[in-house]
PDB file of C-alpha atoms in Angstrom:
ATOM      1  CA  MET A 165    -183.067-154.903 -36.113  1.00 45.00           C
ATOM      2  CA  THR A 166    -186.048-154.027 -33.895  1.00 51.00           C
ATOM      3  CA  ARG A 167    -186.414-150.549 -32.600  1.00 63.00           C
ATOM      4  CA  GLY A 168    -185.719-151.568 -29.099  1.00 68.00           C
ATOM      5  CA  ARG A 169    -182.314-153.013 -29.933  1.00 75.00           C
ATOM      6  CA  GLU A 170    -181.006-150.546 -32.166  1.00 83.00           C
ATOM      7  CA  ARG A 171    -177.663-148.660 -31.066  1.00 78.00           C
ATOM      8  CA  PHE A 172    -176.264-145.411 -32.254  1.00 77.00           C
ATOM      9  CA  VAL A 173    -172.856-143.824 -31.807  1.00 77.00           C
ATOM     10  CA  ILE A 174    -172.356-140.257 -31.232  1.00 77.00           C
ATOM     11  CA  HIS A 175    -169.674-138.402 -33.051  1.00 75.00           C
ATOM     12  CA  LEU A 176    -168.689-135.245 -31.257  1.00 78.00           C
ATOM     13  CA  PRO A 177    -166.030-133.195 -33.115  1.00 81.00           C
ATOM     14  CA  VAL A 178    -163.592-131.491 -30.777  1.00 84.00           C
ATOM     15  CA  LEU A 179    -160.643-129.729 -32.377  1.00 85.00           C
ATOM     16  CA  ALA A 180    -157.018-129.785 -30.948  1.00 90.00           C
ATOM     17  CA  GLY A 181    -153.819-128.154 -32.413  1.00 91.00           C
ATOM     18  CA  ASP A 182    -152.028-131.395 -32.760  1.00 93.00           C
ATOM     19  CA  LEU A 183    -152.231-135.367 -32.511  1.00 91.00           C
ATOM     20  CA  THR A 184    -150.689-135.369 -29.132  1.00 92.00           C
ATOM     21  CA  GLY A 185    -153.161-132.663 -27.716  1.00 93.00           C
ATOM     22  CA  ALA A 186    -155.993-134.480 -29.334  1.00 92.00           C
ATOM     23  CA  VAL A 187    -155.197-137.860 -27.729  1.00 92.00           C
ATOM     24  CA  ARG A 188    -154.578-136.230 -24.336  1.00 91.00           C
ATOM     25  CA  LEU A 189    -157.943-134.456 -24.529  1.00 92.00           C
ATOM     26  CA  ALA A 190    -159.802-137.568 -25.586  1.00 91.00           C
ATOM     27  CA  ARG A 191    -158.453-139.463 -22.693  1.00 89.00           C
ATOM     28  CA  VAL A 192    -159.727-136.854 -20.425  1.00 91.00           C
ATOM     29  CA  VAL A 193    -163.127-136.773 -21.979  1.00 90.00           C
ATOM     30  CA  ALA A 194    -163.312-140.508 -22.199  1.00 88.00           C
ATOM     31  CA  ARG A 195    -162.448-140.977 -18.589  1.00 86.00           C
ATOM     32  CA  TRP A 196    -165.077-138.420 -17.494  1.00 89.00           C
ATOM     33  CA  ALA A 197    -167.682-140.113 -19.707  1.00 87.00           C
ATOM     34  CA  SER A 198    -167.024-143.474 -18.098  1.00 83.00           C
ATOM     35  CA  ASN A 199    -169.134-142.290 -15.280  1.00 86.00           C
ATOM     36  CA  LEU A 200    -172.037-142.058 -17.429  1.00 86.00           C
ATOM     37  CA  PRO A 201    -174.161-145.207 -18.532  1.00 83.00           C
ATOM     38  CA  TYR A 202    -173.710-146.936 -21.912  1.00 81.00           C
ATOM     39  CA  THR A 203    -170.242-145.354 -22.610  1.00 81.00           C
ATOM     40  CA  ASP A 204    -167.252-147.294 -23.782  1.00 80.00           C
ATOM     41  CA  PRO A 205    -164.279-145.093 -23.255  1.00 81.00           C
ATOM     42  CA  GLY A 206    -161.897-147.910 -24.394  1.00 81.00           C
ATOM     43  CA  GLU A 207    -163.019-147.404 -27.881  1.00 84.00           C
ATOM     44  CA  ALA A 208    -162.023-143.713 -28.021  1.00 87.00           C
ATOM     45  CA  THR A 209    -159.993-142.731 -31.158  1.00 90.00           C
ATOM     46  CA  VAL A 210    -158.953-139.503 -32.722  1.00 91.00           C
ATOM     47  CA  SER A 211    -158.313-138.662 -36.339  1.00 90.00           C
ATOM     48  CA  TYR A 212    -157.088-135.732 -38.406  1.00 89.00           C
ATOM     49  CA  GLU A 213    -159.960-133.602 -39.571  1.00 86.00           C
ATOM     50  CA  ASP A 214    -159.109-134.298 -43.325  1.00 88.00           C
ATOM     51  CA  GLU A 215    -158.448-137.967 -42.653  1.00 89.00           C
ATOM     52  CA  GLN A 216    -161.433-139.032 -40.507  1.00 86.00           C
ATOM     53  CA  GLY A 217    -161.307-142.538 -41.909  1.00 88.00           C
ATOM     54  CA  VAL A 218    -157.808-143.038 -40.193  1.00 91.00           C
ATOM     55  CA  HIS A 219    -158.397-143.467 -36.479  1.00 89.00           C
ATOM     56  CA  HIS A 220    -155.684-143.431 -33.821  1.00 90.00           C
ATOM     57  CA  ARG A 221    -156.508-145.360 -30.675  1.00 90.00           C
ATOM     58  CA  VAL A 222    -156.484-143.403 -27.345  1.00 90.00           C
ATOM     59  CA  PHE A 223    -156.265-146.460 -24.956  1.00 89.00           C
ATOM     60  CA  CYS A 224    -154.741-149.909 -25.063  1.00 90.00           C
ATOM     61  CA  ASP A 225    -157.039-152.328 -27.104  1.00 84.00           C
ATOM     62  CA  THR A 226    -156.193-155.392 -24.955  1.00 89.00           C
ATOM     63  CA  ARG A 227    -159.013-157.070 -23.202  1.00 89.00           C
ATOM     64  CA  LEU A 228    -158.214-158.380 -19.769  1.00 89.00           C
ATOM     65  CA  PRO A 229    -159.658-161.451 -18.010  1.00 89.00           C
ATOM     66  CA  GLY A 230    -163.288-160.543 -17.093  1.00 86.00           C
ATOM     67  CA  GLY A 231    -163.825-158.424 -20.208  1.00 82.00           C
ATOM     68  CA  GLN A 232    -162.229-155.142 -18.960  1.00 82.00           C
ATOM     69  CA  ARG A 233    -159.713-153.146 -21.088  1.00 83.00           C
ATOM     70  CA  CYS A 234    -156.438-152.107 -20.101  1.00 87.00           C
ATOM     71  CA  PRO A 235    -156.931-148.377 -19.123  1.00 87.00           C
ATOM     72  CA  LEU A 236    -153.336-147.434 -20.268  1.00 90.00           C
ATOM     73  CA  ARG A 237    -152.497-145.447 -23.278  1.00 89.00           C
ATOM     74  CA  ALA A 238    -152.270-147.089 -26.662  1.00 91.00           C
ATOM     75  CA  GLY A 239    -148.756-148.326 -27.209  1.00 90.00           C
ATOM     76  CA  HIS A 240    -147.778-148.255 -23.594  1.00 92.00           C
ATOM     77  CA  ASP A 241    -144.638-149.793 -22.297  1.00 92.00           C
ATOM     78  CA  GLY A 242    -144.714-152.743 -19.837  1.00 91.00           C
ATOM     79  CA  PRO A 243    -147.551-155.170 -19.100  1.00 92.00           C
ATOM     80  CA  CYS A 244    -151.319-154.268 -19.180  1.00 92.00           C
ATOM     81  CA  THR A 245    -153.099-153.681 -15.872  1.00 88.00           C
ATOM     82  CA  ARG A 246    -156.672-153.304 -14.527  1.00 82.00           C
ATOM     83  CA  ARG A 247    -155.801-149.999 -12.723  1.00 77.00           C
ATOM     84  CA  LEU A 248    -154.547-146.655 -13.951  1.00 71.00           C
ATOM     85  CA  LEU A 249    -150.900-146.244 -12.960  1.00 58.00           C
ATOM     86  CA  ARG A 250    -150.232-142.825 -11.241  1.00 60.00           C
TER      87      ARG A 250
END
């Protein structure tokens, strides 16, 4: 790879008390970060501190027509959508 085309991933540990809280916090941080260029909040995952090789997806992994990801939580009920349901 040439220097101009290298890509790096930032790993920013944030501690939460349980998996549900970690996923909830990751969703908030990922949605906020979506306003920044070069972020891919759809790839957000969480892991147990002692099992960092096992990742739990935060968002649905389904790609929609046009390349966007479904913004709903991983494992959601019902069909995928382009917009967050409120």
